[in-house]
């Protein structure tokens, strides 16, 4: 528990939330300022700021909850689809520094955008630059 973290305070029961799922490691609750009916946040109960801070076993549990909850949330609000995403770091728009996955139900003709719209204009990258980026990432992961 991090004292000044609003999501840790929800986990601890100090702040009320509309909890829709809970297990030993994960809590899911409705977003208090929803972008759509059913907008749900899925968090690890332990405090980690970003995805990279979270141990693999915790990440697996958060993703499993997202996997199980997403179709349930969609059905509950009769949605046609959903965006499932993390704002990861302040530069990406993360306002609450406790990892949380958003499940945002989407509806035909809701006027929203795909996730491609989040990063501003597309960079003009050459084939060589793309190769270099891919090499850097694969060298660090393999
Ligand atoms: P992000 O920009 O990804 O950090 O999103 C934080 C989300 O948390 C926003 O969608 C807020 O509406 C939501 N939020 C903030 N405080 C609360 C709260 N007390 N209960 C539920 N959702 C919250
Ligand atoms: Zn926290």
PDB file of C-alpha atoms and ligand atoms in Angstrom:
ATOM      1  CA  UNK A   1       0.000   0.000   0.000  1.00  0.00           C
ATOM      2  CA  UNK A   2       1.297   3.403  -0.988  1.00  0.00           C
ATOM      3  CA  UNK A   3      -0.383   5.967   1.252  1.00  0.00           C
ATOM      4  CA  UNK A   4      -0.983   8.670  -1.327  1.00  0.00           C
ATOM      5  CA  UNK A   5      -2.057   6.350  -4.169  1.00  0.00           C
ATOM      6  CA  UNK A   6      -5.779   6.549  -4.867  1.00  0.00           C
ATOM      7  CA  UNK A   7      -5.924   3.012  -6.276  1.00  0.00           C
ATOM      8  CA  UNK A   8      -4.056   1.560  -3.289  1.00  0.00           C
ATOM      9  CA  UNK A   9      -6.652   3.276  -1.125  1.00  0.00           C
ATOM     10  CA  UNK A  10      -9.409   1.594  -3.141  1.00  0.00           C
ATOM     11  CA  UNK A  11      -7.674  -1.782  -2.680  1.00  0.00           C
ATOM     12  CA  UNK A  12      -7.465  -1.051   1.042  1.00  0.00           C
ATOM     13  CA  UNK A  13     -11.178  -0.143   1.248  1.00  0.00           C
ATOM     14  CA  UNK A  14     -10.501   3.450   2.286  1.00  0.00           C
ATOM     15  CA  UNK A  15     -12.163   4.851  -0.839  1.00  0.00           C
ATOM     16  CA  UNK A  16     -15.377   3.336  -2.220  1.00  0.00           C
ATOM     17  CA  UNK A  17     -15.481   1.860  -5.693  1.00  0.00           C
ATOM     18  CA  UNK A  18     -17.921  -0.146  -7.765  1.00  0.00           C
ATOM     19  CA  UNK A  19     -15.936  -3.383  -7.614  1.00  0.00           C
ATOM     20  CA  UNK A  20     -16.882  -5.855 -10.344  1.00  0.00           C
ATOM     21  CA  UNK A  21     -14.176  -8.499  -9.786  1.00  0.00           C
ATOM     22  CA  UNK A  22     -11.661  -9.375  -7.079  1.00  0.00           C
ATOM     23  CA  UNK A  23      -9.163 -12.150  -6.427  1.00  0.00           C
ATOM     24  CA  UNK A  24      -5.998 -12.419  -4.340  1.00  0.00           C
ATOM     25  CA  UNK A  25      -3.940 -10.292  -6.736  1.00  0.00           C
ATOM     26  CA  UNK A  26      -6.321  -8.305  -8.904  1.00  0.00           C
ATOM     27  CA  UNK A  27      -9.139  -5.812  -8.430  1.00  0.00           C
ATOM     28  CA  UNK A  28     -11.475  -4.508 -11.130  1.00  0.00           C
ATOM     29  CA  UNK A  29     -13.866  -1.614 -10.653  1.00  0.00           C
ATOM     30  CA  UNK A  30     -15.849   0.852 -12.727  1.00  0.00           C
ATOM     31  CA  UNK A  31     -14.049   4.006 -13.801  1.00  0.00           C
ATOM     32  CA  UNK A  32     -15.475   6.940 -11.835  1.00  0.00           C
ATOM     33  CA  UNK A  33     -15.420   9.173 -14.915  1.00  0.00           C
ATOM     34  CA  UNK A  34     -16.341   6.687 -17.634  1.00  0.00           C
ATOM     35  CA  UNK A  35     -15.665   7.143 -21.330  1.00  0.00           C
ATOM     36  CA  UNK A  36     -18.494   4.703 -22.035  1.00  0.00           C
ATOM     37  CA  UNK A  37     -20.999   2.705 -19.980  1.00  0.00           C
ATOM     38  CA  UNK A  38     -19.130  -0.222 -18.449  1.00  0.00           C
ATOM     39  CA  UNK A  39     -15.689   1.472 -18.588  1.00  0.00           C
ATOM     40  CA  UNK A  40     -13.730  -0.746 -16.201  1.00  0.00           C
ATOM     41  CA  UNK A  41     -10.255  -0.537 -14.679  1.00  0.00           C
ATOM     42  CA  UNK A  42      -8.268  -3.681 -13.879  1.00  0.00           C
ATOM     43  CA  UNK A  43      -5.354  -3.291 -11.449  1.00  0.00           C
ATOM     44  CA  UNK A  44      -2.842  -5.395  -9.548  1.00  0.00           C
ATOM     45  CA  UNK A  45      -3.545  -5.057  -5.826  1.00  0.00           C
ATOM     46  CA  UNK A  46       0.134  -4.390  -5.217  1.00  0.00           C
ATOM     47  CA  UNK A  47       1.451  -0.974  -6.194  1.00  0.00           C
ATOM     48  CA  UNK A  48       3.508  -0.817  -9.396  1.00  0.00           C
ATOM     49  CA  UNK A  49       3.685   2.356 -11.412  1.00  0.00           C
ATOM     50  CA  UNK A  50       4.146   1.012 -14.941  1.00  0.00           C
ATOM     51  CA  UNK A  51       3.880  -2.290 -16.791  1.00  0.00           C
ATOM     52  CA  UNK A  52       7.656  -2.690 -16.749  1.00  0.00           C
ATOM     53  CA  UNK A  53       7.711  -2.354 -12.963  1.00  0.00           C
ATOM     54  CA  UNK A  54       5.301  -5.259 -12.528  1.00  0.00           C
ATOM     55  CA  UNK A  55       6.718  -8.791 -12.063  1.00  0.00           C
ATOM     56  CA  UNK A  56       5.739 -11.296 -14.747  1.00  0.00           C
ATOM     57  CA  UNK A  57       3.490 -13.349 -12.458  1.00  0.00           C
ATOM     58  CA  UNK A  58       1.489 -10.241 -11.530  1.00  0.00           C
ATOM     59  CA  UNK A  59       1.278  -9.206 -15.173  1.00  0.00           C
ATOM     60  CA  UNK A  60      -0.060 -12.654 -16.054  1.00  0.00           C
ATOM     61  CA  UNK A  61      -2.784 -12.331 -13.436  1.00  0.00           C
ATOM     62  CA  UNK A  62      -3.798  -8.861 -14.583  1.00  0.00           C
ATOM     63  CA  UNK A  63      -3.930 -10.016 -18.182  1.00  0.00           C
ATOM     64  CA  UNK A  64      -5.928 -13.125 -17.254  1.00  0.00           C
ATOM     65  CA  UNK A  65      -8.474 -10.901 -15.505  1.00  0.00           C
ATOM     66  CA  UNK A  66      -8.639  -8.600 -18.533  1.00  0.00           C
ATOM     67  CA  UNK A  67      -9.131 -11.644 -20.739  1.00  0.00           C
ATOM     68  CA  UNK A  68     -11.963 -12.993 -18.608  1.00  0.00           C
ATOM     69  CA  UNK A  69     -13.637  -9.668 -17.860  1.00  0.00           C
ATOM     70  CA  UNK A  70     -13.627  -8.036 -21.273  1.00  0.00           C
ATOM     71  CA  UNK A  71     -16.347 -10.181 -22.857  1.00  0.00           C
ATOM     72  CA  UNK A  72     -18.386 -10.014 -19.650  1.00  0.00           C
ATOM     73  CA  UNK A  73     -18.203  -6.208 -19.582  1.00  0.00           C
ATOM     74  CA  UNK A  74     -19.122  -6.031 -23.268  1.00  0.00           C
ATOM     75  CA  UNK A  75     -22.132  -8.284 -22.774  1.00  0.00           C
ATOM     76  CA  UNK A  76     -23.239  -6.407 -19.658  1.00  0.00           C
ATOM     77  CA  UNK A  77     -23.624  -3.149 -21.554  1.00  0.00           C
ATOM     78  CA  UNK A  78     -24.516  -4.734 -24.907  1.00  0.00           C
ATOM     79  CA  UNK A  79     -21.368  -3.319 -26.531  1.00  0.00           C
ATOM     80  CA  UNK A  80     -20.203  -4.134 -30.042  1.00  0.00           C
ATOM     81  CA  UNK A  81     -16.506  -4.234 -29.098  1.00  0.00           C
ATOM     82  CA  UNK A  82     -13.998  -2.630 -26.765  1.00  0.00           C
ATOM     83  CA  UNK A  83     -10.631  -0.957 -26.536  1.00  0.00           C
ATOM     84  CA  UNK A  84      -8.381  -2.565 -23.929  1.00  0.00           C
ATOM     85  CA  UNK A  85      -5.347  -0.438 -23.163  1.00  0.00           C
ATOM     86  CA  UNK A  86      -2.880   0.893 -20.648  1.00  0.00           C
ATOM     87  CA  UNK A  87      -1.699   4.483 -20.456  1.00  0.00           C
ATOM     88  CA  UNK A  88       1.854   3.525 -19.533  1.00  0.00           C
ATOM     89  CA  UNK A  89       3.777   6.448 -18.046  1.00  0.00           C
ATOM     90  CA  UNK A  90       2.971  10.133 -17.755  1.00  0.00           C
ATOM     91  CA  UNK A  91       4.065  10.842 -21.344  1.00  0.00           C
ATOM     92  CA  UNK A  92       1.380   8.422 -22.495  1.00  0.00           C
ATOM     93  CA  UNK A  93      -1.287  10.130 -20.425  1.00  0.00           C
ATOM     94  CA  UNK A  94      -1.138   8.003 -17.279  1.00  0.00           C
ATOM     95  CA  UNK A  95      -2.596  10.125 -14.509  1.00  0.00           C
ATOM     96  CA  UNK A  96      -2.856   7.561 -11.716  1.00  0.00           C
ATOM     97  CA  UNK A  97       0.626   6.092 -11.144  1.00  0.00           C
ATOM     98  CA  UNK A  98      -0.645   2.594 -10.291  1.00  0.00           C
ATOM     99  CA  UNK A  99      -0.808   0.188 -13.261  1.00  0.00           C
ATOM    100  CA  UNK A 100      -4.333  -0.129 -14.612  1.00  0.00           C
ATOM    101  CA  UNK A 101      -5.802  -1.603 -17.751  1.00  0.00           C
ATOM    102  CA  UNK A 102      -8.798   0.176 -19.220  1.00  0.00           C
ATOM    103  CA  UNK A 103     -11.657  -1.818 -20.720  1.00  0.00           C
ATOM    104  CA  UNK A 104     -13.638   0.721 -22.727  1.00  0.00           C
ATOM    105  CA  UNK A 105     -16.759  -0.686 -24.341  1.00  0.00           C
ATOM    106  CA  UNK A 106     -17.359   0.519 -27.885  1.00  0.00           C
ATOM    107  CA  UNK A 107     -20.531   0.829 -29.867  1.00  0.00           C
ATOM    108  CA  UNK A 108     -21.184   1.056 -33.572  1.00  0.00           C
ATOM    109  CA  UNK A 109     -21.365   4.726 -34.501  1.00  0.00           C
ATOM    110  CA  UNK A 110     -20.204   5.930 -31.042  1.00  0.00           C
ATOM    111  CA  UNK A 111     -18.058   8.568 -32.734  1.00  0.00           C
ATOM    112  CA  UNK A 112     -14.855   7.370 -31.043  1.00  0.00           C
ATOM    113  CA  UNK A 113     -11.517   6.457 -32.557  1.00  0.00           C
ATOM    114  CA  UNK A 114      -9.335   3.358 -32.766  1.00  0.00           C
ATOM    115  CA  UNK A 115      -6.213   3.109 -30.610  1.00  0.00           C
ATOM    116  CA  UNK A 116      -4.186   4.299 -33.613  1.00  0.00           C
ATOM    117  CA  UNK A 117      -5.393   7.805 -32.798  1.00  0.00           C
ATOM    118  CA  UNK A 118      -3.588   8.081 -29.464  1.00  0.00           C
ATOM    119  CA  UNK A 119      -0.032   8.927 -30.520  1.00  0.00           C
ATOM    120  CA  UNK A 120      -0.492  11.991 -32.679  1.00  0.00           C
ATOM    121  CA  UNK A 121       0.931  12.108 -36.198  1.00  0.00           C
ATOM    122  CA  UNK A 122       2.755   9.068 -37.605  1.00  0.00           C
ATOM    123  CA  UNK A 123       6.563   9.360 -37.819  1.00  0.00           C
ATOM    124  CA  UNK A 124       8.170   9.065 -41.262  1.00  0.00           C
ATOM    125  CA  UNK A 125      10.593   6.159 -40.671  1.00  0.00           C
ATOM    126  CA  UNK A 126      12.858   4.696 -43.340  1.00  0.00           C
ATOM    127  CA  UNK A 127      13.279   0.948 -43.886  1.00  0.00           C
ATOM    128  CA  UNK A 128      16.755   1.207 -42.296  1.00  0.00           C
ATOM    129  CA  UNK A 129      15.398   2.976 -39.253  1.00  0.00           C
ATOM    130  CA  UNK A 130      12.683   0.327 -38.876  1.00  0.00           C
ATOM    131  CA  UNK A 131      15.341  -2.404 -39.181  1.00  0.00           C
ATOM    132  CA  UNK A 132      17.485  -0.726 -36.504  1.00  0.00           C
ATOM    133  CA  UNK A 133      14.554  -0.408 -34.119  1.00  0.00           C
ATOM    134  CA  UNK A 134      13.557  -4.045 -34.628  1.00  0.00           C
ATOM    135  CA  UNK A 135      17.182  -5.143 -34.094  1.00  0.00           C
ATOM    136  CA  UNK A 136      17.465  -3.142 -30.858  1.00  0.00           C
ATOM    137  CA  UNK A 137      14.258  -4.591 -29.454  1.00  0.00           C
ATOM    138  CA  UNK A 138      14.997  -8.181 -30.442  1.00  0.00           C
ATOM    139  CA  UNK A 139      18.587  -7.924 -29.124  1.00  0.00           C
ATOM    140  CA  UNK A 140      17.188  -6.888 -25.744  1.00  0.00           C
ATOM    141  CA  UNK A 141      14.519  -9.583 -25.622  1.00  0.00           C
ATOM    142  CA  UNK A 142      16.309 -12.649 -27.059  1.00  0.00           C
TER     143      UNK A 142
HETATM  144  P1  LIG B   1      -5.126   7.139 -16.557  1.00  0.00           P
HETATM  145  O1  LIG B   1      -5.160   8.433 -17.308  1.00  0.00           O
HETATM  146  O2  LIG B   1      -4.885   5.952 -17.448  1.00  0.00           O
HETATM  147  O3  LIG B   1      -4.200   7.203 -15.363  1.00  0.00           O
HETATM  148  O4  LIG B   1      -6.603   6.919 -16.040  1.00  0.00           O
HETATM  149  C1  LIG B   1      -6.985   7.040 -14.702  1.00  0.00           C
HETATM  150  C2  LIG B   1      -8.452   6.707 -14.650  1.00  0.00           C
HETATM  151  O5  LIG B   1      -8.808   6.548 -13.303  1.00  0.00           O
HETATM  152  C3  LIG B   1      -9.360   7.806 -15.223  1.00  0.00           C
HETATM  153  O6  LIG B   1     -10.139   7.241 -16.277  1.00  0.00           O
HETATM  154  C4  LIG B   1     -10.201   8.236 -14.036  1.00  0.00           C
HETATM  155  O7  LIG B   1     -11.527   8.508 -14.392  1.00  0.00           O
HETATM  156  C5  LIG B   1     -10.116   7.025 -13.115  1.00  0.00           C
HETATM  157  N1  LIG B   1     -10.267   7.288 -11.706  1.00  0.00           N
HETATM  158  C6  LIG B   1      -9.610   8.240 -10.985  1.00  0.00           C
HETATM  159  N2  LIG B   1      -9.986   8.169  -9.691  1.00  0.00           N
HETATM  160  C7  LIG B   1     -10.870   7.144  -9.599  1.00  0.00           C
HETATM  161  C8  LIG B   1     -11.619   6.560  -8.528  1.00  0.00           C
HETATM  162  N3  LIG B   1     -11.523   7.019  -7.262  1.00  0.00           N
HETATM  163  N4  LIG B   1     -12.441   5.529  -8.798  1.00  0.00           N
HETATM  164  C9  LIG B   1     -12.539   5.049 -10.060  1.00  0.00           C
HETATM  165  N5  LIG B   1     -11.857   5.545 -11.098  1.00  0.00           N
HETATM  166  C10 LIG B   1     -11.045   6.582 -10.884  1.00  0.00           C
HETATM  167 ZN1  LIG B   2      -1.039   2.245  -5.714  1.00  0.00          ZN
END
